Amino acid sequence: MLNMPANPQPQLPPYLCLAGPTACGKTAAALAIAERYPCEIISVDSALVYRGMDIGTAKPSAAELAAVPHHLIDIRDPLQAYSAAEFAIDAKCLIAEIAGRGKLPLLVGGTMLYIKALMDDGLDPMPAADPAIRAQIEAQALQQGWPALHAKLAEVDPTTAARLAPMDGQRIQRALEVFQISGMPLSSFHATKKGAAPALSTACKPNLTLISLEPADRAWLHTRIAQRFDAMLAQGFLDEVRALRARGDLHPDLPSMRCVGYRQAWEALDGTLPMAELRDRSIFATRQLAKRQVTWLRSMPQRQVIACDGPDPLDAVLQATDAFMTKHALGLQQGTEAAWASGCLAQVKEEPAKRAGDTEQGILASKLLGDKS
């Protein structure tokens, strides 16, 4: 008798993911897609989940949020955590619900761990955070410095230590915490996952199209990062952090307050970071974040790269979206995916070929719906 899985994972409907480093133009690209096709946006951003953190996270404006339905934004208080595993569960449900409404599920963001969790059936069941152990590691870091703790990590988990910078305190702390709680290196959990055959990955990967906005010139992205942080300061970012501090129940070790920019602003308001250094330190931290995001993306061979600093990245994104829509209307007409794609295309408000910029894919999509133009 064959051993069949008790609860086989159903394949998800087709969905589009628009990823890229911070400040690369993902929001503008997503709104351009929303103008062409009826869609709903699922945020893939670990900072946008928090209420009251609007300026420093570059949260979409009220007008942008009203223009197209958004999900997984403002779903947590800054006191609460939101894990990648929780995201994978929520995103999977939302993808099915949005497709059921005949709309395009459009995932947009730069938290690559969330994308990995969705594609790889969540993450490994590692130990939960232990405040006492974290405080102990923090105290050691204050006395010895993070490079010294990085060296200790290399003794117990050389694989993880090799991929972390000596000053990456947040990740060094977590790796040491996992080892102290479980007696196992952090890398062993990832190795277990790689050796398994995750069910959800089968459900997620075939119908995922990943568009990656990446800069050909890092200087271009660095300029945009600096400009955006200056705009945040002008919009009252420090007042936003002051209001969060005034609550009295938040502290800098929370995941929300460790977000880039917020951590530096908290330290500046505490006096542990000179206010004159806030801008440069925040911009540097954001550059490091962008570098890590690009590194993650480059490890995903299935991605379709579009130069965000190219001559017309929005047009390139729209052409890739047209191809995605056409693919799922053409190749899968026997199944529910064809019904989904046709239903989505049928909701296009303007004449389809015109909205698709008269591209070959857009014209073909029109013909699939019986349009004679």
Short mmCIF file of C-alpha atoms in Angstrom, two decimals:
data_model
loop_
_atom_site.label_atom_id
_atom_site.label_comp_id
_atom_site.label_asym_id
_atom_site.label_seq_id
_atom_site.Cartn_x
_atom_site.Cartn_y
_atom_site.Cartn_z
CA MET A 1 0.00 0.00 0.00
CA LEU A 2 1.35 3.39 -0.97
CA ASN A 3 2.04 5.95 1.74
CA MET A 4 0.29 9.11 0.56
CA PRO A 5 0.71 12.46 2.33
CA ALA A 6 -2.17 13.07 4.71
CA ASN A 7 -2.67 16.69 3.70
CA PRO A 8 -1.15 17.35 0.28
CA GLN A 9 -0.61 21.05 -0.38
CA PRO A 10 -2.78 22.43 -3.19
CA GLN A 11 -0.96 24.41 -5.80
CA LEU A 12 -1.35 28.15 -5.40
CA PRO A 13 -2.81 30.27 -8.22
CA PRO A 14 -0.31 32.27 -10.30
CA TYR A 15 1.15 35.23 -8.45
CA LEU A 16 3.68 37.92 -9.23
CA CYS A 17 6.42 39.06 -6.87
CA LEU A 18 8.16 42.41 -7.31
CA ALA A 19 11.29 42.53 -5.18
CA GLY A 20 14.41 44.64 -4.88
CA PRO A 21 16.61 46.56 -2.47
CA THR A 22 15.30 49.48 -0.50
CA ALA A 23 14.74 52.72 -2.46
CA CYS A 24 14.85 50.99 -5.86
CA GLY A 25 11.37 52.11 -6.92
CA LYS A 26 9.21 49.09 -6.05
CA THR A 27 6.19 51.15 -4.99
CA ALA A 28 6.07 53.14 -8.22
CA ALA A 29 6.40 49.94 -10.25
CA ALA A 30 3.64 48.23 -8.27
CA LEU A 31 1.27 51.15 -8.79
CA ALA A 32 2.04 51.11 -12.51
CA ILE A 33 1.03 47.44 -12.62
CA ALA A 34 -2.13 48.26 -10.66
CA GLU A 35 -3.07 50.87 -13.25
CA ARG A 36 -2.87 48.25 -15.98
CA TYR A 37 -4.36 45.17 -14.30
CA PRO A 38 -6.81 44.75 -11.42
CA CYS A 39 -4.68 43.53 -8.56
CA GLU A 40 -4.24 43.57 -4.81
CA ILE A 41 -0.85 44.17 -3.23
CA ILE A 42 0.58 41.94 -0.51
CA SER A 43 3.36 43.76 1.32
CA VAL A 44 6.59 41.78 1.72
CA ASP A 45 8.16 44.18 4.22
CA SER A 46 8.89 43.38 7.86
CA ALA A 47 8.74 47.07 8.83
CA LEU A 48 5.44 47.96 7.17
CA VAL A 49 3.56 45.54 9.43
CA TYR A 50 3.88 47.98 12.34
CA ARG A 51 1.34 50.66 13.17
CA GLY A 52 2.63 54.13 13.98
CA MET A 53 5.82 53.61 11.99
CA ASP A 54 5.00 55.45 8.79
CA ILE A 55 7.72 57.95 7.89
CA GLY A 56 10.79 55.85 8.68
CA THR A 57 9.44 52.83 6.82
CA ALA A 58 8.49 54.83 3.70
CA LYS A 59 4.99 53.41 4.09
CA PRO A 60 2.74 54.02 1.06
CA SER A 61 0.78 57.25 1.36
CA ALA A 62 -2.93 57.37 2.10
CA ALA A 63 -3.57 58.11 -1.58
CA GLU A 64 -1.47 55.12 -2.68
CA LEU A 65 -3.19 52.84 -0.18
CA ALA A 66 -6.56 54.03 -1.45
CA ALA A 67 -5.62 53.51 -5.11
CA VAL A 68 -5.28 49.72 -4.76
CA PRO A 69 -6.06 47.29 -1.91
CA HIS A 70 -3.01 46.55 0.25
CA HIS A 71 -2.50 43.69 2.69
CA LEU A 72 -0.12 43.00 5.62
CA ILE A 73 0.39 46.69 6.39
CA ASP A 74 -0.37 48.04 9.89
CA ILE A 75 -1.24 44.58 11.23
CA ARG A 76 0.95 44.64 14.36
CA ASP A 77 1.65 46.95 17.27
CA PRO A 78 5.37 47.73 17.60
CA LEU A 79 5.40 45.67 20.80
CA GLN A 80 4.49 42.54 18.84
CA ALA A 81 6.64 40.30 16.69
CA TYR A 82 5.72 39.04 13.22
CA SER A 83 7.71 36.10 11.95
CA ALA A 84 8.58 34.95 8.47
CA ALA A 85 6.62 31.76 9.14
CA GLU A 86 3.53 33.83 9.98
CA PHE A 87 4.03 35.78 6.78
CA ALA A 88 4.17 32.58 4.72
CA ILE A 89 0.85 31.41 6.15
CA ASP A 90 -0.83 34.79 5.71
CA ALA A 91 0.52 35.33 2.19
CA LYS A 92 -0.55 31.88 1.04
CA CYS A 93 -4.12 32.53 2.20
CA LEU A 94 -4.18 35.99 0.65
CA ILE A 95 -2.86 34.74 -2.71
CA ALA A 96 -5.71 32.25 -2.92
CA GLU A 97 -8.32 34.79 -1.79
CA ILE A 98 -7.18 37.51 -4.20
CA ALA A 99 -7.08 35.12 -7.14
CA GLY A 100 -10.54 33.93 -6.15
CA ARG A 101 -11.73 37.50 -6.61
CA GLY A 102 -10.37 37.44 -10.16
CA LYS A 103 -7.48 39.76 -9.38
CA LEU A 104 -3.72 39.51 -9.66
CA PRO A 105 -1.95 38.72 -6.36
CA LEU A 106 1.01 41.10 -6.43
CA LEU A 107 3.65 40.65 -3.73
CA VAL A 108 5.85 43.73 -3.29
CA GLY A 109 8.76 44.30 -0.94
CA GLY A 110 12.33 43.69 0.05
CA THR A 111 12.23 41.36 3.06
CA MET A 112 13.88 38.42 1.36
CA LEU A 113 13.42 36.14 4.37
CA TYR A 114 9.67 36.43 3.83
CA ILE A 115 10.02 35.38 0.19
CA LYS A 116 12.20 32.44 1.21
CA ALA A 117 9.66 31.40 3.85
CA LEU A 118 6.85 31.45 1.31
CA MET A 119 8.82 29.49 -1.29
CA ASP A 120 10.31 26.98 1.14
CA ASP A 121 7.34 26.05 3.32
CA GLY A 122 8.15 28.47 6.12
CA LEU A 123 11.39 28.35 8.07
CA ASP A 124 12.88 25.86 10.44
CA PRO A 125 11.41 25.49 13.95
CA MET A 126 14.23 27.27 15.74
CA PRO A 127 13.99 28.19 19.44
CA ALA A 128 11.99 31.26 20.37
CA ALA A 129 13.80 34.33 21.66
CA ASP A 130 14.88 34.24 25.30
CA PRO A 131 15.08 37.76 26.82
CA ALA A 132 17.42 36.65 29.62
CA ILE A 133 19.94 35.08 27.24
CA ARG A 134 19.71 38.06 24.90
CA ALA A 135 20.44 40.42 27.78
CA GLN A 136 23.44 38.30 28.75
CA ILE A 137 24.82 38.40 25.20
CA GLU A 138 24.22 42.17 25.02
CA ALA A 139 26.18 42.63 28.24
CA GLN A 140 29.05 40.57 26.86
CA ALA A 141 29.03 42.66 23.68
CA LEU A 142 29.26 45.87 25.69
CA GLN A 143 32.28 44.53 27.55
CA GLN A 144 34.09 42.69 24.75
CA GLY A 145 32.69 44.11 21.51
CA TRP A 146 30.81 42.31 18.74
CA PRO A 147 33.99 41.20 16.91
CA ALA A 148 34.95 39.19 19.99
CA LEU A 149 31.53 37.55 20.07
CA HIS A 150 31.82 36.93 16.35
CA ALA A 151 35.02 35.01 17.07
CA LYS A 152 33.20 32.96 19.73
CA LEU A 153 30.46 32.21 17.22
CA ALA A 154 33.08 30.98 14.75
CA GLU A 155 34.12 28.36 17.33
CA VAL A 156 30.62 26.86 17.68
CA ASP A 157 29.07 27.68 14.30
CA PRO A 158 31.74 28.48 11.70
CA THR A 159 29.24 28.27 8.83
CA THR A 160 27.07 31.05 10.20
CA ALA A 161 30.03 33.12 11.34
CA ALA A 162 31.52 33.00 7.84
CA ARG A 163 28.49 34.78 6.36
CA LEU A 164 28.18 37.44 9.07
CA ALA A 165 30.17 40.63 9.41
CA PRO A 166 32.01 41.01 12.75
CA MET A 167 29.86 44.03 13.62
CA ASP A 168 26.50 42.47 12.66
CA GLY A 169 25.37 42.42 16.26
CA GLN A 170 21.73 41.52 15.67
CA ARG A 171 22.51 38.35 13.74
CA ILE A 172 25.50 37.35 15.88
CA GLN A 173 23.28 37.68 18.93
CA ARG A 174 20.58 35.48 17.43
CA ALA A 175 23.06 32.80 16.35
CA LEU A 176 24.64 32.66 19.83
CA GLU A 177 21.19 32.65 21.42
CA VAL A 178 20.06 29.67 19.32
CA PHE A 179 23.21 27.78 20.24
CA GLN A 180 22.87 28.49 23.95
CA ILE A 181 19.20 27.44 24.02
CA SER A 182 19.37 24.37 21.80
CA GLY A 183 23.01 23.31 21.89
CA MET A 184 22.87 23.24 18.09
CA PRO A 185 24.40 25.74 15.63
CA LEU A 186 22.03 27.95 13.71
CA SER A 187 23.39 26.56 10.44
CA SER A 188 22.23 23.05 11.37
CA PHE A 189 18.59 24.19 11.22
CA HIS A 190 19.10 25.52 7.71
CA ALA A 191 20.89 22.32 6.70
CA THR A 192 17.92 20.29 7.91
CA LYS A 193 15.61 22.38 5.78
CA LYS A 194 17.78 21.98 2.70
CA GLY A 195 17.77 18.22 3.10
CA ALA A 196 13.98 18.06 3.38
CA ALA A 197 11.39 18.07 0.62
CA PRO A 198 9.12 20.97 1.61
CA ALA A 199 5.51 20.58 0.52
CA LEU A 200 4.73 24.25 0.18
CA SER A 201 7.61 24.91 -2.18
CA THR A 202 5.89 22.67 -4.71
CA ALA A 203 2.73 24.66 -4.21
CA CYS A 204 4.42 28.05 -4.47
CA LYS A 205 7.25 27.89 -6.97
CA PRO A 206 5.67 26.79 -10.26
CA ASN A 207 3.27 29.73 -10.38
CA LEU A 208 5.67 32.35 -9.01
CA THR A 209 7.18 34.95 -11.31
CA LEU A 210 9.84 36.96 -9.48
CA ILE A 211 10.73 40.35 -10.97
CA SER A 212 13.83 41.78 -9.34
CA LEU A 213 14.64 45.50 -9.56
CA GLU A 214 18.42 45.75 -9.20
CA PRO A 215 20.75 48.68 -9.84
CA ALA A 216 23.52 48.35 -12.40
CA ASP A 217 25.31 51.21 -10.62
CA ARG A 218 25.38 51.09 -6.82
CA ALA A 219 26.11 54.82 -6.71
CA TRP A 220 22.66 55.46 -8.19
CA LEU A 221 21.01 53.53 -5.37
CA HIS A 222 23.21 55.19 -2.74
CA THR A 223 22.07 58.60 -3.97
CA ARG A 224 18.42 57.58 -3.75
CA ILE A 225 18.91 56.19 -0.25
CA ALA A 226 20.42 59.48 0.91
CA GLN A 227 17.69 61.53 -0.75
CA ARG A 228 14.97 59.41 0.79
CA PHE A 229 16.39 59.65 4.30
CA ASP A 230 16.71 63.42 3.96
CA ALA A 231 13.05 63.50 2.93
CA MET A 232 12.13 61.41 5.98
CA LEU A 233 13.90 63.85 8.27
CA ALA A 234 12.09 66.75 6.62
CA GLN A 235 8.75 64.96 7.06
CA GLY A 236 9.27 64.63 10.81
CA PHE A 237 10.90 61.24 11.28
CA LEU A 238 12.47 62.22 14.59
CA ASP A 239 9.10 63.37 15.93
CA GLU A 240 7.67 59.99 14.93
CA VAL A 241 10.37 58.21 16.94
CA ARG A 242 9.84 60.61 19.86
CA ALA A 243 6.14 59.67 19.88
CA LEU A 244 7.03 55.97 19.93
CA ARG A 245 9.45 56.51 22.82
CA ALA A 246 6.84 58.51 24.71
CA ARG A 247 4.59 55.45 24.89
CA GLY A 248 6.87 54.12 27.60
CA ASP A 249 6.42 50.44 26.73
CA LEU A 250 8.84 50.19 23.80
CA HIS A 251 12.57 49.53 23.98
CA PRO A 252 15.41 49.34 21.43
CA ASP A 253 15.68 45.53 21.55
CA LEU A 254 12.25 45.00 20.00
CA PRO A 255 12.25 43.87 16.35
CA SER A 256 10.26 46.97 15.43
CA MET A 257 12.78 49.33 16.99
CA ARG A 258 15.68 47.50 15.38
CA CYS A 259 14.44 48.52 11.94
CA VAL A 260 16.99 50.54 9.98
CA GLY A 261 16.69 54.21 10.84
CA TYR A 262 14.62 53.66 13.96
CA ARG A 263 17.53 52.05 15.79
CA GLN A 264 19.84 54.94 14.94
CA ALA A 265 17.20 57.55 15.79
CA TRP A 266 16.52 55.88 19.15
CA GLU A 267 20.23 55.93 19.96
CA ALA A 268 20.49 59.59 18.95
CA LEU A 269 17.55 60.55 21.16
CA ASP A 270 19.09 58.48 23.97
CA GLY A 271 22.32 60.41 23.57
CA THR A 272 24.41 57.32 22.85
CA LEU A 273 24.79 58.45 19.24
CA PRO A 274 25.68 62.08 18.52
CA MET A 275 22.74 63.73 16.75
CA ALA A 276 25.19 65.11 14.19
CA GLU A 277 26.01 61.54 13.17
CA LEU A 278 22.42 60.35 12.84
CA ARG A 279 22.10 61.05 9.11
CA ASP A 280 25.36 59.41 8.07
CA ARG A 281 24.91 56.39 10.34
CA SER A 282 21.37 55.81 9.14
CA ILE A 283 22.31 56.13 5.49
CA PHE A 284 25.23 53.74 5.99
CA ALA A 285 22.97 51.19 7.72
CA THR A 286 20.45 51.48 4.87
CA ARG A 287 23.21 50.90 2.31
CA GLN A 288 24.25 47.77 4.18
CA LEU A 289 20.63 46.58 4.17
CA ALA A 290 20.41 47.15 0.41
CA LYS A 291 23.62 45.19 -0.09
CA ARG A 292 22.22 42.23 1.83
CA GLN A 293 18.98 42.40 -0.13
CA VAL A 294 20.82 42.29 -3.46
CA THR A 295 22.92 39.36 -2.22
CA TRP A 296 19.74 37.45 -1.36
CA LEU A 297 18.24 38.20 -4.76
CA ARG A 298 21.33 37.02 -6.62
CA SER A 299 20.94 33.65 -4.92
CA MET A 300 17.55 33.23 -6.65
CA PRO A 301 18.31 32.09 -10.21
CA GLN A 302 14.65 32.08 -11.18
CA ARG A 303 14.37 35.85 -10.85
CA GLN A 304 13.90 38.13 -13.85
CA VAL A 305 16.28 41.07 -13.43
CA ILE A 306 15.29 44.59 -14.47
CA ALA A 307 17.76 47.44 -14.05
CA CYS A 308 16.01 49.93 -11.78
CA ASP A 309 18.48 52.59 -12.94
CA GLY A 310 17.90 51.74 -16.61
CA PRO A 311 16.36 54.06 -19.21
CA ASP A 312 12.73 52.93 -18.60
CA PRO A 313 12.38 50.41 -15.78
CA LEU A 314 8.62 50.93 -15.46
CA ASP A 315 8.08 49.94 -19.07
CA ALA A 316 10.26 46.87 -18.58
CA VAL A 317 8.24 45.88 -15.49
CA LEU A 318 4.98 46.29 -17.39
CA GLN A 319 6.24 44.20 -20.30
CA ALA A 320 7.25 41.45 -17.87
CA THR A 321 3.79 41.64 -16.29
CA ASP A 322 2.14 41.41 -19.72
CA ALA A 323 4.18 38.29 -20.45
CA PHE A 324 3.15 36.80 -17.09
CA MET A 325 -0.53 37.41 -17.77
CA THR A 326 -0.31 36.03 -21.29
CA LYS A 327 1.56 32.94 -20.15
CA HIS A 328 -1.13 31.96 -17.69
CA ALA A 329 -3.96 32.70 -20.12
CA LEU A 330 -2.27 30.74 -22.93
CA GLY A 331 -0.61 27.71 -21.46
CA LEU A 332 -3.09 26.58 -18.83
CA GLN A 333 -6.50 26.90 -20.43
CA GLN A 334 -7.69 23.55 -19.13
CA GLY A 335 -7.34 24.45 -15.48
CA THR A 336 -8.44 27.06 -12.99
CA GLU A 337 -5.43 29.23 -13.79
CA ALA A 338 -6.82 30.08 -17.21
CA ALA A 339 -10.10 31.09 -15.62
CA TRP A 340 -8.20 33.21 -13.13
CA ALA A 341 -6.10 34.94 -15.80
CA SER A 342 -9.04 35.50 -18.11
CA GLY A 343 -11.10 36.88 -15.25
CA CYS A 344 -8.28 39.22 -14.31
CA LEU A 345 -7.78 40.38 -17.88
CA ALA A 346 -11.52 40.84 -18.34
CA GLN A 347 -11.56 43.41 -15.55
CA VAL A 348 -9.12 45.71 -17.30
CA LYS A 349 -10.91 49.04 -17.45
CA GLU A 350 -9.46 50.30 -20.71
CA GLU A 351 -9.12 48.55 -24.06
CA PRO A 352 -6.54 45.81 -23.30
CA ALA A 353 -4.09 46.36 -26.15
CA LYS A 354 -3.95 50.07 -25.40
CA ARG A 355 -3.36 49.46 -21.68
CA ALA A 356 -0.63 46.99 -22.53
CA GLY A 357 1.16 49.66 -24.53
CA ASP A 358 0.44 47.80 -27.79
CA THR A 359 3.04 45.21 -26.87
CA GLU A 360 2.80 41.85 -28.57
CA GLN A 361 1.80 40.25 -25.27
CA GLY A 362 -0.90 42.85 -24.63
CA ILE A 363 -2.44 42.44 -28.08
CA LEU A 364 -2.38 38.67 -27.69
CA ALA A 365 -4.07 38.97 -24.29
CA SER A 366 -6.81 41.03 -25.94
CA LYS A 367 -7.37 38.38 -28.59
CA LEU A 368 -7.64 35.67 -25.94
CA LEU A 369 -10.68 37.51 -24.63
CA GLY A 370 -12.27 37.81 -28.04
CA ASP A 371 -11.26 41.43 -28.62
CA LYS A 372 -11.09 42.25 -32.33
CA SER A 373 -8.82 45.28 -32.17
#
